C-alpha positions as a Python dict, from the first residue, in 0.01 Angstrom:
ca = {
    (1, 'X'): (0, 0, 0),
    (2, 'X'): (-216, -264, 160),
    (3, 'X'): (-590, -284, 116),
    (4, 'X'): (-867, -447, 317),
    (5, 'X'): (-1229, -471, 207),
    (6, 'X'): (-1529, -508, 438),
    (7, 'X'): (-1839, -728, 449),
    (8, 'X'): (-2023, -431, 295),
    (9, 'X'): (-1933, -407, -74),
    (10, 'X'): (-1759, -84, -168),
    (11, 'X'): (-1562, 75, 117),
    (12, 'X'): (-1195, -11, 168),
    (13, 'X'): (-927, 45, 429),
    (14, 'X'): (-598, 156, 275),
    (15, 'X'): (-268, 144, 459),
    (16, 'X'): (24, 321, 293),
    (17, 'X'): (374, 181, 344),
    (18, 'X'): (613, 406, 536),
    (19, 'X'): (982, 415, 462),
    (20, 'X'): (1161, 529, 777),
    (21, 'X'): (1512, 654, 841),
    (22, 'X'): (1688, 893, 1079),
    (23, 'X'): (1514, 1193, 918),
    (24, 'X'): (1164, 1057, 974),
    (25, 'X'): (957, 882, 708),
    (26, 'X'): (831, 898, 351),
    (27, 'X'): (508, 745, 220),
    (28, 'X'): (294, 758, -90),
    (29, 'X'): (-56, 846, 27),
    (30, 'X'): (-217, 820, -316),
    (31, 'X'): (-125, 674, -652),
    (32, 'X'): (-377, 693, -934),
    (33, 'X'): (-271, 377, -1119),
    (34, 'X'): (-264, 166, -802),
    (35, 'X'): (-599, 302, -681),
    (36, 'X'): (-772, 242, -1017),
    (37, 'X'): (-634, -112, -1039),
    (38, 'X'): (-698, -218, -678),
    (39, 'X'): (-986, -11, -540),
    (40, 'X'): (-1201, 177, -791),
    (41, 'X'): (-1162, 320, -1140),
    (42, 'X'): (-1242, 681, -1051),
    (43, 'X'): (-1073, 1016, -1100),
    (44, 'X'): (-1040, 1268, -817),
    (45, 'X'): (-1122, 1632, -882),
    (46, 'X'): (-1115, 1809, -545),
    (47, 'X'): (-922, 1798, -218),
    (48, 'X'): (-1086, 1916, 107),
    (49, 'X'): (-929, 1994, 444),
    (50, 'X'): (-1113, 2049, 773),
    (51, 'X'): (-1010, 2150, 1124),
    (52, 'X'): (-1224, 2057, 1423),
    (53, 'X'): (-1109, 2235, 1737),
    (54, 'X'): (-1299, 2036, 1999),
    (55, 'X'): (-1292, 1670, 2097),
    (56, 'X'): (-1635, 1519, 2028),
    (57, 'X'): (-1710, 1718, 1713),
    (58, 'X'): (-1927, 1515, 1479),
    (59, 'X'): (-1938, 1606, 1111),
    (60, 'X'): (-2195, 1415, 910),
    (61, 'X'): (-2349, 1204, 795),
    (62, 'X'): (-2305, 1373, 453),
    (63, 'X'): (-2334, 1275, 89),
    (64, 'X'): (-2409, 1432, -247),
    (65, 'X'): (-2707, 1315, -449),
    (66, 'X'): (-2695, 1202, -812),
    (67, 'X'): (-2587, 1305, -1063),
    (68, 'X'): (-2312, 1457, -846),
    (69, 'X'): (-2254, 1172, -602),
    (70, 'X'): (-1902, 1165, -459),
    (71, 'X'): (-1654, 900, -367),
    (72, 'X'): (-1401, 1003, -98),
    (73, 'X'): (-1062, 896, 30),
    (74, 'X'): (-1032, 1021, 388),
    (75, 'X'): (-722, 1054, 606),
    (76, 'X'): (-636, 1228, 931),
    (77, 'X'): (-338, 1466, 928),
    (78, 'X'): (-348, 1570, 1295),
    (79, 'X'): (-539, 1439, 1594),
    (80, 'X'): (-766, 1136, 1552),
    (81, 'X'): (-1110, 1051, 1415),
    (82, 'X'): (-1365, 775, 1432),
    (83, 'X'): (-1455, 767, 1061),
    (84, 'X'): (-1781, 612, 937),
    (85, 'X'): (-1931, 509, 602),
    (86, 'X'): (-2303, 418, 587),
    (87, 'X'): (-2454, 230, 292),
    (88, 'X'): (-2741, 445, 159),
    (89, 'X'): (-2797, 257, -171),
    (90, 'X'): (-3173, 188, -155),
    (91, 'X'): (-3153, -148, -338),
    (92, 'X'): (-2845, -271, -151),
    (93, 'X'): (-2875, -579, 74),
    (94, 'X'): (-2658, -386, 324),
    (95, 'X'): (-2866, -65, 316),
    (96, 'X'): (-2822, 116, 648),
    (97, 'X'): (-2518, -89, 753),
    (98, 'X'): (-2194, 87, 837),
    (99, 'X'): (-1818, 41, 865),
    (100, 'X'): (-1572, 246, 1067),
    (101, 'X'): (-1203, 300, 1126),
    (102, 'X'): (-997, 503, 1367),
    (103, 'X'): (-777, 727, 1148),
    (104, 'X'): (-469, 896, 1293),
    (105, 'X'): (-142, 1036, 1155),
    (106, 'X'): (37, 759, 1345),
    (107, 'X'): (-150, 469, 1181),
    (108, 'X'): (-171, 652, 842),
    (109, 'X'): (-488, 459, 757),
    (110, 'X'): (-723, 592, 491),
    (111, 'X'): (-1087, 505, 430),
    (112, 'X'): (-1229, 481, 77),
    (113, 'X'): (-1598, 574, 79),
    (114, 'X'): (-1758, 515, -261),
    (115, 'X'): (-2062, 680, -414),
    (116, 'X'): (-2378, 553, -247),
    (117, 'X'): (-2243, 596, 105),
    (118, 'X'): (-2292, 871, 361),
    (119, 'X'): (-1981, 981, 546),
    (120, 'X'): (-1925, 1119, 893),
    (121, 'X'): (-1663, 1136, 1161),
    (122, 'X'): (-1616, 1216, 1528),
    (123, 'X'): (-1300, 1383, 1657),
    (124, 'X'): (-1114, 1201, 1931),
    (125, 'X'): (-849, 1469, 1997),
    (126, 'X'): (-848, 1849, 1993),
    (127, 'X'): (-746, 2041, 1681),
    (128, 'X'): (-802, 1746, 1452),
    (129, 'X'): (-734, 1799, 1083),
    (130, 'X'): (-887, 1579, 815),
    (131, 'X'): (-807, 1577, 445),
    (132, 'X'): (-1003, 1400, 175),
    (133, 'X'): (-1011, 1366, -200),
    (134, 'X'): (-1346, 1363, -381),
    (135, 'X'): (-1444, 1216, -715),
    (136, 'X'): (-1694, 1495, -785),
    (137, 'X'): (-1691, 1868, -721),
    (138, 'X'): (-1892, 2001, -430),
    (139, 'X'): (-2239, 2113, -538),
    (140, 'X'): (-2443, 2291, -272),
    (141, 'X'): (-2761, 2206, -464),
    (142, 'X'): (-2692, 1832, -413),
    (143, 'X'): (-2550, 1847, -60),
    (144, 'X'): (-2749, 1602, 153),
    (145, 'X'): (-2730, 1423, 485),
    (146, 'X'): (-2889, 1180, 725),
    (147, 'X'): (-2909, 1187, 1104),
    (148, 'X'): (-2583, 1079, 1268),
    (149, 'X'): (-2777, 934, 1562),
    (150, 'X'): (-3051, 751, 1370),
    (151, 'X'): (-3133, 436, 1574),
    (152, 'X'): (-3209, 249, 1249),
    (153, 'X'): (-2841, 284, 1162),
    (154, 'X'): (-2713, 231, 1516),
    (155, 'X'): (-2365, 377, 1489),
    (156, 'X'): (-2177, 317, 1812),
    (157, 'X'): (-2006, 656, 1845),
    (158, 'X'): (-1710, 665, 2087),
    (159, 'X'): (-1868, 938, 2303),
    (160, 'X'): (-2192, 1048, 2460),
    (161, 'X'): (-2365, 1194, 2152),
    (162, 'X'): (-2572, 1427, 2369),
    (163, 'X'): (-2242, 1609, 2439),
    (164, 'X'): (-2129, 1621, 2072),
    (165, 'X'): (-2041, 1946, 1899),
    (166, 'X'): (-2253, 1967, 1582),
    (167, 'X'): (-2343, 2218, 1315),
    (168, 'X'): (-2703, 2338, 1304),
    (169, 'X'): (-2738, 2155, 972),
    (170, 'X'): (-2623, 1823, 1121),
    (171, 'X'): (-2866, 1855, 1413),
    (172, 'X'): (-3158, 1868, 1166),
    (173, 'X'): (-3073, 1591, 917),
    (174, 'X'): (-3355, 1351, 824),
    (175, 'X'): (-3362, 982, 919),
    (176, 'X'): (-3231, 703, 696),
    (177, 'X'): (-3593, 601, 621),
    (178, 'X'): (-3631, 921, 416),
    (179, 'X'): (-3413, 758, 147),
    (180, 'X'): (-3646, 462, 81),
}
């Protein structure tokens, strides 16, 4: 696996190596020892899988508050997503800054989103399936979010956000400034 870090400390782009032959391919998508040595020394306790039927579905920006903050490894199994991690660590010099990747089954890229980051994605193809591992169990009592279209963050979504498909919850998320 290859890894690339960003200017914002924490997130990482992970690219598994594919072994191809006439049958197709094989790849390791996760290896605990490699991940702990090269990315972060965390254990994963839950796998999640979502399906978004429509192009232009935005999910996020979500996070869990302490003491149940989650790190996530995200990958796209079908379709394509514009995946985003936003630094929400109040004392961070990169607070409010974001990184993104296009994740597809073809490129096999994965995005590591550590604790202290909000996560969201926008579907670029119909019937997109996303799978992610989390370092903490889901706790509804600590489920939080920030506005996906907050101008103080300035995410450049790959679509007209006024046409996005959103949950009622994601339409009502507070601004980033609520975290300071």
